[in-house]
Amino acid sequence: MVQGEADLVWEPLLRDWQDGKLKQIYKADKLHDLKGLPRPRHELLKLNKYLFKAVPVQASRGCPYRCSFCEIPVFYNGSYRTRPIEEIVEEIKQVMQVTGFRRFQFIDDQITGKHKFAKELFRALAPLKIRFSCLWTVNSNHDEEMLELAAKAGVFHVNIGVDRSARTACCR
Ligand code: SF4
């Protein structure tokens, strides 16, 4: 069993498995800083077999907000981490090169946890001419500059959840 994020324990787990020394529990004692994450082998995906043809990619993890009904702040202890933008761009370029796909799904818990980061990311994505889907919080809709940058970057779909009991509107 892996407890916490797999990034820091996956390699030792695989080594132990190869050596026939698998342990019961592999526990990550800290969160990954999201720098230098290994790139998924997108060329192995049979994307034509999926109904929703968008390649998953991640720019951030966690959320700085604390909606009472949501598990994300609990799971990540209230942290919000972002990947280096140049690494995200390089990964997307590589995906386009090996798969020919230009549609992406940002699987972030919510991509606009830091508006400054989101704006920089959207600026960096614009020249790539991709289309993408993501989740963000409703307060992002009041930031005109960010909406414009997201549109130029190729956003075509945003998930925004509305929770009536909590009288708030969030991304989940
Ligand atoms: S619902 Fe969305 S905005 Fe609220 S805490 Fe969860 S991830 Fe963050």
mmCIF file with all atom_site columns, N, CA, C and O and ligand atoms in Angstrom, residues 63 65-67 69-70 72-73 109-110 137 170-172, ligand 1:
data_model
loop_
_atom_site.group_PDB
_atom_site.id
_atom_site.type_symbol
_atom_site.label_atom_id
_atom_site.label_alt_id
_atom_site.label_comp_id
_atom_site.label_asym_id
_atom_site.label_entity_id
_atom_site.label_seq_id
_atom_site.pdbx_PDB_ins_code
_atom_site.Cartn_x
_atom_site.Cartn_y
_atom_site.Cartn_z
_atom_site.occupancy
_atom_site.B_iso_or_equiv
_atom_site.pdbx_formal_charge
_atom_site.auth_seq_id
_atom_site.auth_comp_id
_atom_site.auth_asym_id
_atom_site.auth_atom_id
_atom_site.pdbx_PDB_model_num
ATOM   1  N  N   . CYS A 1 63  ? -4.869  23.103 -3.332  1.00 0.00 ? 63  CYS A N   1
ATOM   2  C  CA  . CYS A 1 63  ? -5.722  24.292 -3.450  1.00 0.00 ? 63  CYS A CA  1
ATOM   3  C  C   . CYS A 1 63  ? -5.497  25.177 -2.221  1.00 0.00 ? 63  CYS A C   1
ATOM   4  O  O   . CYS A 1 63  ? -5.420  24.669 -1.111  1.00 0.00 ? 63  CYS A O   1
ATOM   5  N  N   . TYR A 1 65  ? -7.629  27.286 -1.051  1.00 0.00 ? 65  TYR A N   1
ATOM   6  C  CA  . TYR A 1 65  ? -8.900  27.578 -0.386  1.00 0.00 ? 65  TYR A CA  1
ATOM   7  C  C   . TYR A 1 65  ? -9.294  26.415 0.522   1.00 0.00 ? 65  TYR A C   1
ATOM   8  O  O   . TYR A 1 65  ? -8.698  25.342 0.478   1.00 0.00 ? 65  TYR A O   1
ATOM   9  N  N   . ARG A 1 66  ? -10.324 26.651 1.326   1.00 0.00 ? 66  ARG A N   1
ATOM   10 C  CA  . ARG A 1 66  ? -10.715 25.618 2.281   1.00 0.00 ? 66  ARG A CA  1
ATOM   11 C  C   . ARG A 1 66  ? -12.236 25.471 2.333   1.00 0.00 ? 66  ARG A C   1
ATOM   12 O  O   . ARG A 1 66  ? -12.861 25.753 3.353   1.00 0.00 ? 66  ARG A O   1
ATOM   13 N  N   . CYS A 1 67  ? -12.806 25.048 1.237   1.00 0.00 ? 67  CYS A N   1
ATOM   14 C  CA  . CYS A 1 67  ? -14.255 24.824 1.222   1.00 0.00 ? 67  CYS A CA  1
ATOM   15 C  C   . CYS A 1 67  ? -14.563 23.662 2.169   1.00 0.00 ? 67  CYS A C   1
ATOM   16 O  O   . CYS A 1 67  ? -13.880 22.640 2.142   1.00 0.00 ? 67  CYS A O   1
ATOM   17 N  N   . PHE A 1 69  ? -16.680 21.344 2.391   1.00 0.00 ? 69  PHE A N   1
ATOM   18 C  CA  . PHE A 1 69  ? -17.107 20.025 1.911   1.00 0.00 ? 69  PHE A CA  1
ATOM   19 C  C   . PHE A 1 69  ? -16.022 19.296 1.126   1.00 0.00 ? 69  PHE A C   1
ATOM   20 O  O   . PHE A 1 69  ? -16.217 18.172 0.683   1.00 0.00 ? 69  PHE A O   1
ATOM   21 N  N   . CYS A 1 70  ? -14.865 19.934 0.928   1.00 0.00 ? 70  CYS A N   1
ATOM   22 C  CA  . CYS A 1 70  ? -13.894 19.414 -0.041  1.00 0.00 ? 70  CYS A CA  1
ATOM   23 C  C   . CYS A 1 70  ? -12.738 18.681 0.640   1.00 0.00 ? 70  CYS A C   1
ATOM   24 O  O   . CYS A 1 70  ? -12.228 19.105 1.672   1.00 0.00 ? 70  CYS A O   1
ATOM   25 N  N   . ILE A 1 72  ? -9.751  18.112 -0.800  1.00 0.00 ? 72  ILE A N   1
ATOM   26 C  CA  . ILE A 1 72  ? -8.424  18.488 -1.313  1.00 0.00 ? 72  ILE A CA  1
ATOM   27 C  C   . ILE A 1 72  ? -7.555  19.200 -0.262  1.00 0.00 ? 72  ILE A C   1
ATOM   28 O  O   . ILE A 1 72  ? -6.393  18.836 -0.058  1.00 0.00 ? 72  ILE A O   1
ATOM   29 N  N   . PRO A 1 73  ? -8.070  20.236 0.439   1.00 0.00 ? 73  PRO A N   1
ATOM   30 C  CA  . PRO A 1 73  ? -7.220  20.890 1.444   1.00 0.00 ? 73  PRO A CA  1
ATOM   31 C  C   . PRO A 1 73  ? -6.816  19.937 2.563   1.00 0.00 ? 73  PRO A C   1
ATOM   32 O  O   . PRO A 1 73  ? -5.738  20.077 3.141   1.00 0.00 ? 73  PRO A O   1
ATOM   33 N  N   . ASP A 1 109 ? -6.332  20.029 -9.396  1.00 0.00 ? 109 ASP A N   1
ATOM   34 C  CA  . ASP A 1 109 ? -7.502  20.186 -8.516  1.00 0.00 ? 109 ASP A CA  1
ATOM   35 C  C   . ASP A 1 109 ? -8.182  21.508 -8.828  1.00 0.00 ? 109 ASP A C   1
ATOM   36 O  O   . ASP A 1 109 ? -9.402  21.608 -8.816  1.00 0.00 ? 109 ASP A O   1
ATOM   37 N  N   . GLN A 1 110 ? -7.386  22.521 -9.071  1.00 0.00 ? 110 GLN A N   1
ATOM   38 C  CA  . GLN A 1 110 ? -7.880  23.763 -9.661  1.00 0.00 ? 110 GLN A CA  1
ATOM   39 C  C   . GLN A 1 110 ? -6.664  24.552 -10.134 1.00 0.00 ? 110 GLN A C   1
ATOM   40 O  O   . GLN A 1 110 ? -5.679  24.669 -9.426  1.00 0.00 ? 110 GLN A O   1
ATOM   41 N  N   . THR A 1 137 ? -11.740 28.113 -9.957  1.00 0.00 ? 137 THR A N   1
ATOM   42 C  CA  . THR A 1 137 ? -12.723 28.640 -9.008  1.00 0.00 ? 137 THR A CA  1
ATOM   43 C  C   . THR A 1 137 ? -13.503 29.783 -9.643  1.00 0.00 ? 137 THR A C   1
ATOM   44 O  O   . THR A 1 137 ? -13.020 30.460 -10.543 1.00 0.00 ? 137 THR A O   1
ATOM   45 N  N   . CYS A 1 170 ? -17.307 26.815 -6.260  1.00 0.00 ? 170 CYS A N   1
ATOM   46 C  CA  . CYS A 1 170 ? -15.935 26.352 -6.315  1.00 0.00 ? 170 CYS A CA  1
ATOM   47 C  C   . CYS A 1 170 ? -15.708 25.540 -7.564  1.00 0.00 ? 170 CYS A C   1
ATOM   48 O  O   . CYS A 1 170 ? -16.567 25.398 -8.395  1.00 0.00 ? 170 CYS A O   1
ATOM   49 N  N   . CYS A 1 171 ? -14.517 24.983 -7.610  1.00 0.00 ? 171 CYS A N   1
ATOM   50 C  CA  . CYS A 1 171 ? -14.177 24.258 -8.819  1.00 0.00 ? 171 CYS A CA  1
ATOM   51 C  C   . CYS A 1 171 ? -14.631 22.809 -8.738  1.00 0.00 ? 171 CYS A C   1
ATOM   52 O  O   . CYS A 1 171 ? -14.498 22.080 -9.691  1.00 0.00 ? 171 CYS A O   1
ATOM   53 N  N   . ARG A 1 172 ? -15.091 22.346 -7.597  1.00 0.00 ? 172 ARG A N   1
ATOM   54 C  CA  . ARG A 1 172 ? -15.433 20.935 -7.483  1.00 0.00 ? 172 ARG A CA  1
ATOM   55 C  C   . ARG A 1 172 ? -16.873 20.737 -7.064  1.00 0.00 ? 172 ARG A C   1
ATOM   56 O  O   . ARG A 1 172 ? -17.473 21.594 -6.522  1.00 0.00 ? 172 ARG A O   1
HETATM 57 S  S1  . SF4 B 2 .   ? -13.824 22.922 -3.842  1.00 0.00 ? 1   SF4 B S1  1
HETATM 58 FE FE1 . SF4 B 2 .   ? -12.244 23.703 -5.210  1.00 0.00 ? 1   SF4 B FE1 1
HETATM 59 S  S2  . SF4 B 2 .   ? -11.819 25.780 -4.402  1.00 0.00 ? 1   SF4 B S2  1
HETATM 60 FE FE2 . SF4 B 2 .   ? -12.867 24.653 -2.780  1.00 0.00 ? 1   SF4 B FE2 1
HETATM 61 S  S3  . SF4 B 2 .   ? -11.235 23.763 -1.534  1.00 0.00 ? 1   SF4 B S3  1
HETATM 62 FE FE3 . SF4 B 2 .   ? -11.862 22.191 -3.024  1.00 0.00 ? 1   SF4 B FE3 1
HETATM 63 S  S4  . SF4 B 2 .   ? -10.439 22.442 -4.710  1.00 0.00 ? 1   SF4 B S4  1
HETATM 64 FE FE4 . SF4 B 2 .   ? -10.339 24.311 -3.497  1.00 0.00 ? 1   SF4 B FE4 1
#
